[in-house]
Coordinates of C-alpha atoms and ligand atoms in Angstrom, one line a residue:
Chain A
M103 CA 0.1 77.5 -9.3
N104 CA -2.0 75.4 -11.6
D105 CA 0.3 74.4 -14.4
L106 CA -2.6 73.4 -16.5
S107 CA -3.9 76.9 -16.7
R108 CA -1.0 77.5 -19.1
I109 CA -2.9 75.5 -21.7
E110 CA -4.6 78.0 -24.0
K111 CA -8.3 78.2 -23.5
G112 CA -10.4 77.1 -26.4
T113 CA -7.9 74.7 -27.7
P114 CA -9.0 71.4 -26.2
V115 CA -6.2 68.9 -25.8
A116 CA -8.8 66.3 -26.6
S117 CA -11.7 66.2 -29.0
S118 CA -14.6 63.9 -28.4
E119 CA -15.0 60.8 -30.4
A120 CA -17.7 61.7 -32.8
G121 CA -19.1 58.2 -33.5
T122 CA -19.9 57.2 -29.9
D123 CA -20.4 60.6 -28.4
S124 CA -23.1 62.0 -30.7
A125 CA -25.2 59.0 -29.9
V126 CA -26.1 60.6 -26.6
A127 CA -27.8 63.5 -28.3
V128 CA -30.0 61.3 -30.5
L129 CA -33.7 61.6 -29.7
I130 CA -34.9 58.7 -27.7
P131 CA -38.1 57.2 -29.1
R132 CA -40.8 57.7 -26.5
T133 CA -43.3 55.2 -25.4
S134 CA -46.4 55.7 -27.5
L135 CA -49.5 57.1 -26.0
S136 CA -51.5 54.0 -26.7
E137 CA -48.9 51.8 -25.0
K138 CA -49.1 54.1 -21.9
L139 CA -52.9 53.8 -21.9
L140 CA -52.7 50.1 -22.3
R141 CA -50.4 49.9 -19.3
I142 CA -53.1 51.5 -17.1
V143 CA -56.1 49.9 -18.6
M144 CA -54.9 46.3 -18.6
P145 CA -54.6 45.8 -14.9
F146 CA -57.9 47.5 -14.2
A147 CA -59.6 45.3 -16.9
V148 CA -58.3 42.2 -15.2
L149 CA -59.3 43.4 -11.8
G150 CA -62.7 44.3 -13.1
T151 CA -63.2 40.9 -14.6
V152 CA -62.3 39.2 -11.3
V153 CA -64.8 41.3 -9.4
A154 CA -67.5 40.6 -12.1
I155 CA -66.8 36.8 -11.8
W156 CA -67.0 37.1 -8.0
H157 CA -70.4 38.9 -8.3
A158 CA -71.7 36.3 -10.8
I159 CA -70.8 33.4 -8.5
V160 CA -72.6 35.1 -5.6
V161 CA -75.7 35.8 -7.7
I162 CA -75.9 32.5 -9.5
N163 CA -75.4 30.4 -6.4
N164 CA -77.6 32.7 -4.4
L165 CA -74.9 32.8 -1.6
P166 CA -75.9 34.5 1.7
P167 CA -73.6 37.5 2.7
Y168 CA -72.3 35.6 5.8
I169 CA -70.7 33.1 3.5
L170 CA -69.6 35.2 0.6
P171 CA -70.9 38.8 0.2
S172 CA -71.3 40.3 -3.2
P173 CA -69.1 43.2 -4.2
P174 CA -71.9 45.8 -3.9
R175 CA -72.6 44.4 -0.4
V176 CA -69.0 44.9 0.5
I177 CA -69.1 48.5 -0.7
Q178 CA -72.2 49.0 1.3
A179 CA -70.4 47.7 4.4
L180 CA -67.5 50.0 3.7
I181 CA -69.8 53.0 3.5
E182 CA -71.9 52.0 6.5
D183 CA -69.0 51.1 8.8
W184 CA -66.8 54.0 7.6
G185 CA -67.0 55.5 11.1
T186 CA -65.2 52.5 12.6
L187 CA -63.1 51.4 9.7
W188 CA -61.5 54.7 8.8
P189 CA -60.1 55.5 12.4
A190 CA -58.9 51.8 12.5
M191 CA -57.1 52.3 9.2
M192 CA -55.5 55.5 10.4
I193 CA -54.2 53.7 13.5
T194 CA -52.7 50.9 11.4
T195 CA -51.2 53.4 9.0
K196 CA -49.7 55.4 11.8
I197 CA -48.2 52.4 13.5
T198 CA -46.8 51.1 10.2
F199 CA -45.2 54.4 9.1
M200 CA -43.9 55.2 12.6
A201 CA -42.3 51.7 12.8
L202 CA -40.8 52.1 9.3
A203 CA -39.4 55.5 10.1
L204 CA -37.9 54.3 13.3
A205 CA -36.5 51.2 11.5
L206 CA -35.0 53.5 8.9
I207 CA -33.3 55.7 11.4
G208 CA -32.3 52.7 13.6
G209 CA -31.2 50.5 10.7
V210 CA -29.1 53.1 8.9
G211 CA -27.6 54.3 12.2
F212 CA -26.8 50.9 13.5
A213 CA -25.4 49.9 10.1
I214 CA -23.0 52.9 10.1
F215 CA -22.0 51.9 13.6
L216 CA -21.4 48.3 12.7
V217 CA -19.1 49.0 9.8
Q218 CA -16.8 51.3 11.8
S219 CA -14.7 48.3 12.8
K220 CA -14.5 44.6 12.4
W221 CA -14.7 44.1 16.1
V222 CA -17.8 46.1 16.5
E223 CA -19.4 44.1 13.8
L224 CA -18.3 40.8 15.3
A225 CA -19.7 41.8 18.6
F226 CA -23.1 43.2 17.6
Y227 CA -24.2 41.7 14.4
P228 CA -25.2 38.3 15.9
I229 CA -27.6 40.1 18.3
A230 CA -29.4 41.7 15.3
V231 CA -29.5 38.3 13.6
I232 CA -31.0 36.6 16.7
L233 CA -33.7 39.3 16.8
Q234 CA -34.4 38.6 13.1
V235 CA -34.5 34.9 13.1
T236 CA -36.8 34.6 16.1
P237 CA -40.3 34.6 14.7
I238 CA -41.8 37.9 15.8
I239 CA -45.1 36.3 16.5
A240 CA -43.4 34.3 19.2
I241 CA -42.1 37.3 21.1
A242 CA -45.2 39.4 20.5
P243 CA -46.9 38.1 23.7
L244 CA -43.8 39.0 25.7
I245 CA -43.6 42.5 24.2
L246 CA -47.3 42.9 25.1
I247 CA -46.6 42.2 28.7
Y248 CA -43.7 44.7 29.0
A249 CA -44.9 47.5 26.7
P250 CA -46.8 50.3 28.3
S251 CA -49.7 50.1 25.9
T252 CA -50.9 47.8 23.2
Q253 CA -50.1 50.4 20.6
A254 CA -46.6 50.7 21.8
A255 CA -46.3 46.9 21.6
L256 CA -47.5 46.9 18.0
L257 CA -45.1 49.6 17.2
I258 CA -42.2 47.6 18.7
C259 CA -43.2 44.5 16.8
A260 CA -43.5 46.3 13.5
F261 CA -40.2 48.1 14.1
L262 CA -38.3 44.9 14.9
V263 CA -39.5 43.2 11.8
A264 CA -38.8 46.2 9.5
F265 CA -35.5 47.0 11.1
F266 CA -33.5 43.9 10.0
P267 CA -33.8 44.1 6.2
I268 CA -32.9 47.7 6.4
L269 CA -29.9 47.0 8.6
S270 CA -28.6 44.1 6.6
N271 CA -29.0 45.9 3.3
M272 CA -27.3 49.0 4.6
V273 CA -24.4 47.0 6.0
Q274 CA -24.0 45.3 2.7
G275 CA -24.2 48.6 0.9
L276 CA -21.7 50.4 3.1
K277 CA -19.3 47.5 2.6
S278 CA -19.5 47.1 -1.1
V279 CA -18.1 50.5 -2.0
D280 CA -15.7 50.4 -5.0
H281 CA -12.2 49.9 -3.6
N282 CA -10.6 52.2 -6.0
L283 CA -13.0 55.0 -5.0
L284 CA -12.0 54.4 -1.4
N285 CA -8.4 54.7 -2.5
L286 CA -9.2 57.9 -4.3
F287 CA -10.8 59.4 -1.2
E288 CA -7.7 58.3 0.8
L289 CA -5.4 59.8 -1.8
Y290 CA -7.1 63.2 -1.3
G291 CA -6.9 62.9 2.4
A292 CA -10.7 62.7 2.9
S293 CA -11.8 62.5 6.5
R294 CA -13.9 59.6 7.8
W295 CA -16.9 61.9 7.8
Q296 CA -16.4 63.0 4.2
T297 CA -15.9 59.4 3.1
L298 CA -19.2 58.5 4.8
L299 CA -21.1 61.5 3.4
Y300 CA -19.8 61.7 -0.1
L301 CA -19.0 58.1 -0.8
K302 CA -20.4 55.4 1.4
L303 CA -23.9 56.7 1.9
P304 CA -24.5 57.6 -1.7
A305 CA -23.0 54.4 -2.9
S306 CA -25.3 52.4 -0.7
Q307 CA -28.5 54.1 -1.9
P308 CA -29.6 51.2 -4.0
Y309 CA -29.2 48.8 -1.0
F310 CA -31.0 51.3 1.2
M311 CA -33.9 51.5 -1.3
A312 CA -34.1 47.7 -1.4
G313 CA -34.2 47.7 2.4
L314 CA -36.9 50.4 2.4
R315 CA -39.2 48.5 0.0
I316 CA -38.8 45.2 1.9
G317 CA -39.1 47.0 5.3
G318 CA -42.2 48.9 4.2
G319 CA -44.1 45.7 3.3
L320 CA -42.9 43.9 6.4
A321 CA -43.8 46.7 8.7
L322 CA -47.5 46.4 7.6
I323 CA -47.5 42.6 7.9
A324 CA -45.9 42.9 11.4
A325 CA -48.4 45.5 12.5
V326 CA -51.3 43.3 11.5
V327 CA -49.9 40.1 12.9
A328 CA -49.0 41.7 16.2
E329 CA -52.5 43.0 16.5
F330 CA -53.9 39.5 15.9
A331 CA -51.6 38.4 18.7
A332 CA -52.7 41.2 20.9
G333 CA -56.4 40.3 20.5
S334 CA -58.4 43.1 22.0
A335 CA -56.9 46.5 21.6
G336 CA -59.7 48.6 23.1
A337 CA -60.9 51.8 21.5
E338 CA -57.6 52.5 19.8
S339 CA -57.7 49.4 17.6
G340 CA -56.4 49.0 14.1
L341 CA -57.7 47.3 11.0
A342 CA -56.5 43.9 12.1
F343 CA -58.6 44.0 15.2
R344 CA -61.6 45.1 13.3
L345 CA -61.0 42.2 10.9
L346 CA -61.0 39.7 13.8
E347 CA -64.0 41.4 15.4
S348 CA -66.0 41.1 12.2
Q349 CA -65.1 37.4 11.9
F350 CA -66.4 36.8 15.5
R351 CA -69.6 38.6 14.7
L352 CA -70.0 36.8 11.4
N353 CA -70.1 40.3 9.8
I354 CA -68.4 39.0 6.6
P355 CA -69.1 42.0 4.4
R356 CA -67.3 44.2 7.0
L357 CA -64.5 41.7 7.1
F358 CA -64.1 42.0 3.4
A359 CA -64.3 45.8 3.6
A360 CA -61.5 45.8 6.3
L361 CA -59.5 43.5 4.0
I362 CA -59.8 45.9 1.1
L363 CA -58.6 48.8 3.2
L364 CA -55.6 46.8 4.4
S365 CA -54.8 45.9 0.8
L366 CA -55.1 49.6 -0.2
L367 CA -52.7 50.5 2.6
G368 CA -50.3 47.9 1.3
I369 CA -50.5 49.2 -2.2
A370 CA -50.0 52.8 -0.9
I371 CA -46.8 51.8 1.0
F372 CA -45.6 49.9 -2.1
A373 CA -46.2 52.9 -4.3
V374 CA -44.6 55.4 -2.0
T375 CA -41.5 53.3 -1.4
T376 CA -41.2 52.5 -5.1
L377 CA -41.6 56.2 -6.0
I378 CA -38.9 57.3 -3.5
S379 CA -36.6 54.6 -4.8
W380 CA -37.2 55.7 -8.4
L381 CA -36.7 59.3 -7.6
A382 CA -33.4 58.6 -5.9
L383 CA -32.0 56.2 -8.5
H384 CA -33.5 56.8 -11.9
R385 CA -30.7 59.1 -13.0
W386 CA -27.9 56.7 -12.4
H387 CA -28.6 53.2 -11.2
E388 CA -29.1 50.3 -13.5
S389 CA -32.1 49.0 -11.5
S390 CA -34.1 52.1 -12.3
V391 CA -32.8 52.9 -15.8
R392 CA -34.9 51.8 -18.7
R393 CA -33.1 49.1 -20.6
E394 CA -32.4 49.8 -24.2
N395 CA -30.6 47.4 -26.4
Chain B
M136 CA 19.7 52.7 -37.9
T137 CA 22.9 53.1 -35.9
A138 CA 22.2 56.8 -35.4
A139 CA 18.8 56.0 -34.0
M140 CA 20.3 53.4 -31.7
A141 CA 22.7 55.9 -30.4
T142 CA 20.0 58.1 -28.9
V143 CA 18.8 55.2 -26.8
R144 CA 21.0 55.1 -23.8
E145 CA 21.0 52.3 -21.4
Q146 CA 21.5 53.1 -17.8
D147 CA 22.0 51.4 -14.5
P148 CA 18.9 50.3 -12.7
I149 CA 19.5 53.0 -10.1
Y150 CA 19.1 56.2 -11.9
D151 CA 21.3 58.7 -10.1
Q152 CA 21.7 61.6 -12.5
Q153 CA 18.8 63.2 -14.2
P154 CA 19.8 64.8 -17.5
G155 CA 18.8 68.5 -17.3
K156 CA 16.3 68.0 -14.5
G157 CA 17.5 68.9 -11.1
R158 CA 14.4 68.6 -9.0
L159 CA 13.2 65.2 -7.9
V160 CA 9.5 64.5 -7.5
V161 CA 9.8 60.9 -6.3
K162 CA 12.6 59.3 -4.5
M163 CA 12.2 55.5 -3.9
R164 CA 14.9 53.7 -2.0
S165 CA 15.1 50.0 -1.5
V166 CA 11.4 49.6 -1.3
T167 CA 10.2 46.1 -0.5
K168 CA 6.5 45.2 -0.2
V169 CA 5.3 42.0 1.3
F170 CA 1.6 41.5 1.4
S171 CA -0.1 39.9 4.4
N172 CA -0.6 36.7 2.5
G173 CA 3.2 36.4 2.1
T174 CA 3.4 37.6 -1.5
L175 CA 6.7 39.4 -2.2
A176 CA 5.3 42.0 -4.6
L177 CA 8.3 44.4 -4.7
S178 CA 11.9 43.7 -3.8
N179 CA 14.5 46.3 -3.2
M180 CA 13.2 48.7 -5.7
S181 CA 14.9 52.1 -6.1
M182 CA 13.9 54.7 -8.5
D183 CA 14.1 58.5 -8.9
I184 CA 11.6 60.5 -10.9
G185 CA 12.6 64.0 -11.9
A186 CA 10.2 66.9 -12.4
G187 CA 8.6 67.0 -15.8
E188 CA 9.5 63.4 -16.8
F189 CA 7.2 61.1 -18.6
V190 CA 8.2 57.7 -17.3
S191 CA 6.6 54.4 -18.2
L192 CA 6.7 51.4 -15.9
L193 CA 6.7 48.4 -18.2
G194 CA 6.7 44.7 -17.2
P195 CA 4.8 41.5 -17.4
S196 CA 1.6 41.3 -15.4
G197 CA 2.1 40.5 -11.8
C198 CA 5.5 42.1 -11.6
G199 CA 4.4 44.7 -9.1
K200 CA 3.7 47.7 -11.3
S201 CA 0.5 48.6 -9.6
T202 CA 2.0 48.0 -6.2
A203 CA 4.8 50.3 -7.0
L204 CA 2.5 53.0 -8.3
R205 CA 0.2 52.8 -5.2
I206 CA 3.3 53.2 -3.0
I207 CA 4.3 56.2 -5.0
A208 CA 0.8 57.6 -4.5
G209 CA 1.1 57.1 -0.8
L210 CA -1.6 54.4 -0.8
G211 CA -0.1 51.6 1.3
R212 CA 3.2 51.8 3.0
P213 CA 6.3 49.9 1.9
S214 CA 7.2 47.0 4.1
S215 CA 10.8 48.3 4.2
G216 CA 12.7 51.0 2.4
T217 CA 11.7 54.6 2.0
I218 CA 9.6 56.6 -0.3
D219 CA 9.8 60.4 -0.4
W220 CA 8.4 63.2 -2.4
P221 CA 11.2 65.8 -2.2
S222 CA 9.3 68.6 -3.9
S223 CA 5.9 68.2 -2.2
R224 CA 4.5 69.5 1.1
I225 CA 4.2 66.5 3.3
N226 CA 1.2 66.4 5.6
S227 CA 0.8 65.1 9.1
R228 CA 0.2 61.6 7.8
G229 CA 3.5 61.7 5.9
L230 CA 1.9 61.9 2.5
P231 CA 2.2 64.5 -0.2
E232 CA -0.7 66.9 0.0
G233 CA -2.8 67.5 -3.1
D234 CA 0.1 66.9 -5.3
V235 CA -0.8 63.5 -6.8
G236 CA -3.4 62.7 -9.3
F237 CA -4.3 59.0 -9.9
V238 CA -6.0 57.4 -12.9
F239 CA -7.0 53.8 -12.4
Q240 CA -7.4 51.1 -15.0
E241 CA -11.2 51.5 -14.7
P242 CA -12.6 55.0 -14.8
T243 CA -13.7 54.7 -11.2
L244 CA -16.3 57.3 -11.3
M245 CA -19.1 57.8 -8.8
P246 CA -22.2 56.8 -10.8
W247 CA -24.5 58.9 -8.7
Q248 CA -22.7 62.1 -9.7
T249 CA -22.6 63.9 -13.0
V250 CA -19.4 64.4 -14.9
F251 CA -19.2 67.8 -13.2
G252 CA -19.7 66.3 -9.7
N253 CA -17.1 63.7 -10.3
V254 CA -14.5 66.2 -11.4
F255 CA -15.4 68.5 -8.5
L256 CA -14.7 65.7 -6.0
P257 CA -11.0 66.4 -5.2
L258 CA -11.8 70.1 -4.7
R259 CA -14.8 69.3 -2.6
L260 CA -12.6 67.2 -0.4
Q261 CA -10.3 70.2 0.0
G262 CA -13.3 72.2 1.2
K263 CA -13.8 74.3 -1.9
T264 CA -17.3 75.4 -2.9
K265 CA -19.1 74.3 -6.1
A266 CA -19.7 77.8 -7.3
G267 CA -16.1 78.9 -6.7
S268 CA -14.8 75.8 -8.6
R269 CA -17.1 76.0 -11.6
E270 CA -14.8 77.9 -13.9
R271 CA -11.9 75.7 -13.2
I272 CA -13.9 72.5 -13.7
M273 CA -15.4 73.7 -16.9
E274 CA -11.9 74.7 -18.2
T275 CA -10.5 71.2 -17.3
L276 CA -13.5 69.5 -18.9
A277 CA -13.0 71.6 -22.1
M278 CA -9.3 70.5 -22.0
V279 CA -10.3 66.8 -22.2
G280 CA -13.0 67.6 -24.8
L281 CA -16.0 67.1 -22.5
A282 CA -17.3 70.6 -22.0
D283 CA -20.7 69.6 -23.4
F284 CA -21.1 66.7 -21.1
A285 CA -20.8 68.4 -17.7
N286 CA -24.3 67.3 -16.7
A287 CA -24.2 63.8 -18.1
Y288 CA -24.1 60.8 -15.8
P289 CA -21.2 58.3 -16.2
R290 CA -23.5 55.6 -17.5
E291 CA -24.4 57.8 -20.5
L292 CA -20.8 58.0 -21.6
S293 CA -18.6 55.7 -23.7
G294 CA -15.6 54.0 -22.2
G295 CA -13.2 56.5 -23.7
M296 CA -15.2 59.5 -22.4
K297 CA -15.4 58.0 -18.9
M298 CA -11.6 57.7 -19.0
R299 CA -11.4 61.4 -20.0
V300 CA -13.5 62.3 -17.0
S301 CA -11.2 60.3 -14.8
I302 CA -8.2 62.2 -16.3
A303 CA -9.9 65.5 -15.8
R304 CA -10.6 64.6 -12.1
A305 CA -6.9 63.7 -11.7
L306 CA -5.8 67.0 -13.1
I307 CA -8.3 69.3 -11.4
T308 CA -6.1 69.9 -8.4
G309 CA -3.1 70.9 -10.6
P310 CA -1.0 68.0 -9.3
K311 CA 2.8 67.8 -9.7
L312 CA 2.6 64.1 -10.3
L313 CA 0.1 62.2 -12.5
L314 CA 0.0 58.5 -11.9
M315 CA -1.7 56.3 -14.4
D316 CA -2.2 52.6 -13.9
E317 CA -2.8 50.9 -17.3
P318 CA -5.5 53.6 -17.9
F319 CA -6.4 52.6 -21.5
A320 CA -5.9 48.8 -21.3
A321 CA -9.6 48.2 -21.6
L322 CA -10.2 50.5 -24.5
D323 CA -10.3 49.8 -28.2
E324 CA -7.3 50.5 -30.3
I325 CA -8.5 53.7 -31.9
T326 CA -9.8 55.3 -28.7
R327 CA -6.6 54.3 -27.0
Q328 CA -4.4 55.9 -29.7
K329 CA -6.4 59.0 -29.4
L330 CA -6.1 59.2 -25.6
N331 CA -2.4 58.4 -25.8
D332 CA -2.0 61.5 -28.1
D333 CA -4.1 63.5 -25.7
V334 CA -2.1 62.5 -22.6
R335 CA 1.2 63.2 -24.4
R336 CA 0.0 66.7 -25.4
L337 CA -1.3 67.4 -21.9
W338 CA 2.1 66.5 -20.5
Q339 CA 3.9 68.6 -23.0
R340 CA 1.8 71.7 -22.4
S341 CA 1.4 71.4 -18.6
G342 CA 4.8 70.2 -17.5
V343 CA 3.2 67.7 -15.1
T344 CA 5.3 64.7 -14.2
V345 CA 3.7 61.5 -15.4
I346 CA 4.3 57.9 -14.3
F347 CA 2.5 55.6 -16.7
V348 CA 2.0 51.9 -16.1
T349 CA 1.5 49.8 -19.1
H350 CA 2.3 46.3 -20.4
S351 CA 2.4 47.5 -24.0
V352 CA 5.9 48.0 -25.5
Y353 CA 4.4 50.1 -28.2
E354 CA 2.5 52.4 -25.8
A355 CA 5.5 52.9 -23.6
T356 CA 7.8 53.7 -26.4
Y357 CA 5.4 56.0 -28.1
L358 CA 4.7 58.0 -24.9
S359 CA 7.6 58.2 -22.7
N360 CA 11.0 59.8 -22.3
R361 CA 12.1 57.0 -20.1
I362 CA 11.0 53.4 -19.6
V363 CA 11.6 51.5 -16.4
V364 CA 11.4 47.8 -17.3
M365 CA 10.4 45.6 -14.4
R366 CA 10.6 41.9 -13.9
A367 CA 8.6 39.6 -11.8
R368 CA 9.2 37.3 -8.9
P369 CA 10.4 39.2 -7.1
G370 CA 9.2 42.5 -8.6
E371 CA 12.1 44.8 -9.2
V372 CA 13.6 47.2 -11.7
Y373 CA 15.3 45.3 -14.5
R374 CA 16.5 48.2 -16.8
D375 CA 16.1 51.9 -16.9
L376 CA 16.0 53.0 -20.5
A377 CA 16.1 56.6 -21.8
M378 CA 13.9 57.1 -24.9
P379 CA 14.4 59.3 -28.0
E380 CA 14.2 63.0 -27.4
A381 CA 11.7 63.5 -30.3
E382 CA 9.3 66.2 -29.3
E383 CA 6.5 65.5 -31.7
R384 CA 4.9 62.2 -31.2
D385 CA 2.6 61.6 -34.1
V386 CA 2.0 59.4 -37.1
H387 CA 5.5 60.4 -38.5
F388 CA 7.2 59.5 -35.3
R389 CA 5.4 56.1 -35.2
S390 CA 6.8 55.2 -38.6
S391 CA 10.2 56.7 -38.0
E392 CA 13.3 54.5 -37.7
E393 CA 14.0 56.0 -34.3
F394 CA 10.7 54.7 -33.0
Q395 CA 11.3 51.3 -34.6
A396 CA 14.7 51.0 -33.1
S397 CA 13.5 52.1 -29.7
S398 CA 10.6 49.7 -29.6
A399 CA 12.9 46.9 -30.8
L400 CA 15.2 47.6 -27.9
V401 CA 12.4 47.9 -25.4
S402 CA 10.9 44.6 -26.7
R403 CA 14.1 42.8 -26.3
T404 CA 14.7 44.2 -22.9
L405 CA 11.2 43.1 -21.8
L406 CA 11.8 39.6 -23.2
E407 CA 15.0 39.4 -21.2
A408 CA 13.2 40.6 -18.1
I409 CA 10.6 37.9 -18.6
S410 CA 13.1 35.1 -19.2
V411 CA 15.3 36.2 -16.3
G412 CA 12.5 36.6 -13.8
G413 CA 9.4 34.5 -13.8
A414 CA 6.3 35.7 -15.7
D415 CA 2.7 35.0 -15.0
H416 CA 1.6 32.1 -17.2
E417 CA -2.1 32.7 -17.5
Ligands
ADP187 N1 -3.7 43.3 -2.0 C1 -2.9 42.3 -2.3 N2 -2.8 41.2 -1.5 C2 -1.9 40.2 -1.8 N3 -1.2 40.1 -2.9 C3 -1.3 41.1 -3.8 C4 -2.1 42.2 -3.6 N4 -2.0 43.1 -4.6 C5 -1.2 42.5 -5.5 N5 -0.7 41.3 -5.0 C6 0.3 40.5 -5.6 O1 1.4 41.2 -5.8 C7 2.0 40.9 -7.1 C8 2.1 42.2 -7.9 O2 0.8 42.7 -8.2 P1 0.6 44.0 -9.0 O3 1.3 45.1 -8.4 O4 -0.9 44.2 -9.1 O5 1.2 43.6 -10.4 P2 1.0 44.3 -11.9 O6 0.3 45.6 -11.7 O7 2.4 44.5 -12.4 O8 0.2 43.4 -12.7 C9 1.1 39.9 -7.8 O9 1.7 38.6 -7.6 C10 -0.2 40.0 -7.0 O10 -0.8 38.8 -7.0
MG188 MG1 -1.7 46.2 -12.4

């Protein structure tokens, strides 16, 4: 059946071009240990210096904690108020990640739906754009009225904000598949489903990852901003509410402590989304491949 | 010189009788293609391709070579006229099933798949399993000299190697018809010569029918048994030339009088085609 099987085994029709091909096997010089260490030490050194200057300013000017608390005072607040701050951080984390997960499912699903036909896109894309261009803070009060609970409202706000970058990136990704590859799939009689699964989705991975990183950051921002808009959130309140509350009570050390936790949460989201993106792309995509000239 | 010339037979644009080859693989009749923007890319093109032929489509850029090849592949229907694949099983969409391999000008590999994954694609789309296809894939990779690179990603390969992967992918289903659209145009001269030799050897050993699009007189003469010279505006067949029968195409063939005479004739025909039709002035 296969004519090519007539070709004797072990006698390659082609030999590889020695000059260029063997280069692949050459050992790649690794980053030296000292450089690796420096990469970790440098940012911490800068951070440490900033904290030291902060401390010095407080001590030299003898500033009271309600104006600018010293770093040890902030740490103290963090430890003392851990019982309030930790559950608040958990709430904010939960809202952010749930919103991001929903936005991922919704954004990818809606993007796949949109690219099915030109008419579908013409009809539905403007709605997504309207949702996006309307400043979320402006519709937050409205959502607060209709949502069953404050938490649900925060979730909706964070979802709406994270949804759009994921959607628009995915639409872009699904549409920018190599035309020749599409032709190739057509040539082999691939079904719609096969084309989606084996071509369009993998090809849009870099776009998806960009959407994920943007969406992750925005979900946290939206969760915080929406909670500011919500004001009181009762017992189940997140970090943003604790932050406002500390400001009202002039408990500035605790405000700083809450701020540090928020910042840590942001860093964690950034690290996780960057890691996921790296894991998915580092073998093949230019954005994640170490450049060598 | 005269003896060499005699082996080059000129024929009518419509190629009715195939010397020694009965079975037709492609039958194109009065195919016209008008694109939606009004471009008349092909006009009244008729062509028969017999089993086991190595045919080159030669012509100035913009004369409709790619368009013709895509129609032969079943990608994009003709605006009028008919295209048929007499020796293939035709599926419900009116296309030959699994009988056509296509090599594009660019390697057109999936960057997220390894060399193995890329070559596996056509089989995967036919519902075959990876494990069941492994042996065949490795054999095909060995054939194009890439056995050691099964797990490499396309970005780790040179241009010539990517092209080989693309050829392996086109061959994996054991197609009757291999279509190549200026496959080596972007490669350097040395790599190109090497791949030309490989393709020619592949064709000789496997008996696959090859339609090779090129704008190089030299490449067309070196590789093919028959050259279809096209002209532009509108795209149509200008001349159908039979090439020398020489089996061995190597350094000796390249310096032979036969080859010189053939390429001179092809060159002349191409020049005529350009002056008769309009060429792209880029
Ligand atoms: N998709 C398309 N839409 C409109 N015009 C096209 C399209 N593809 C090719 N053409 C036009 O058809 C003509 C033939 O193109 P093509 O077959 O690519 O030529 P060649 O491969 O010989 O260079 C050209 O004038 C080109 O501009
Ligand atoms: Mg072309």
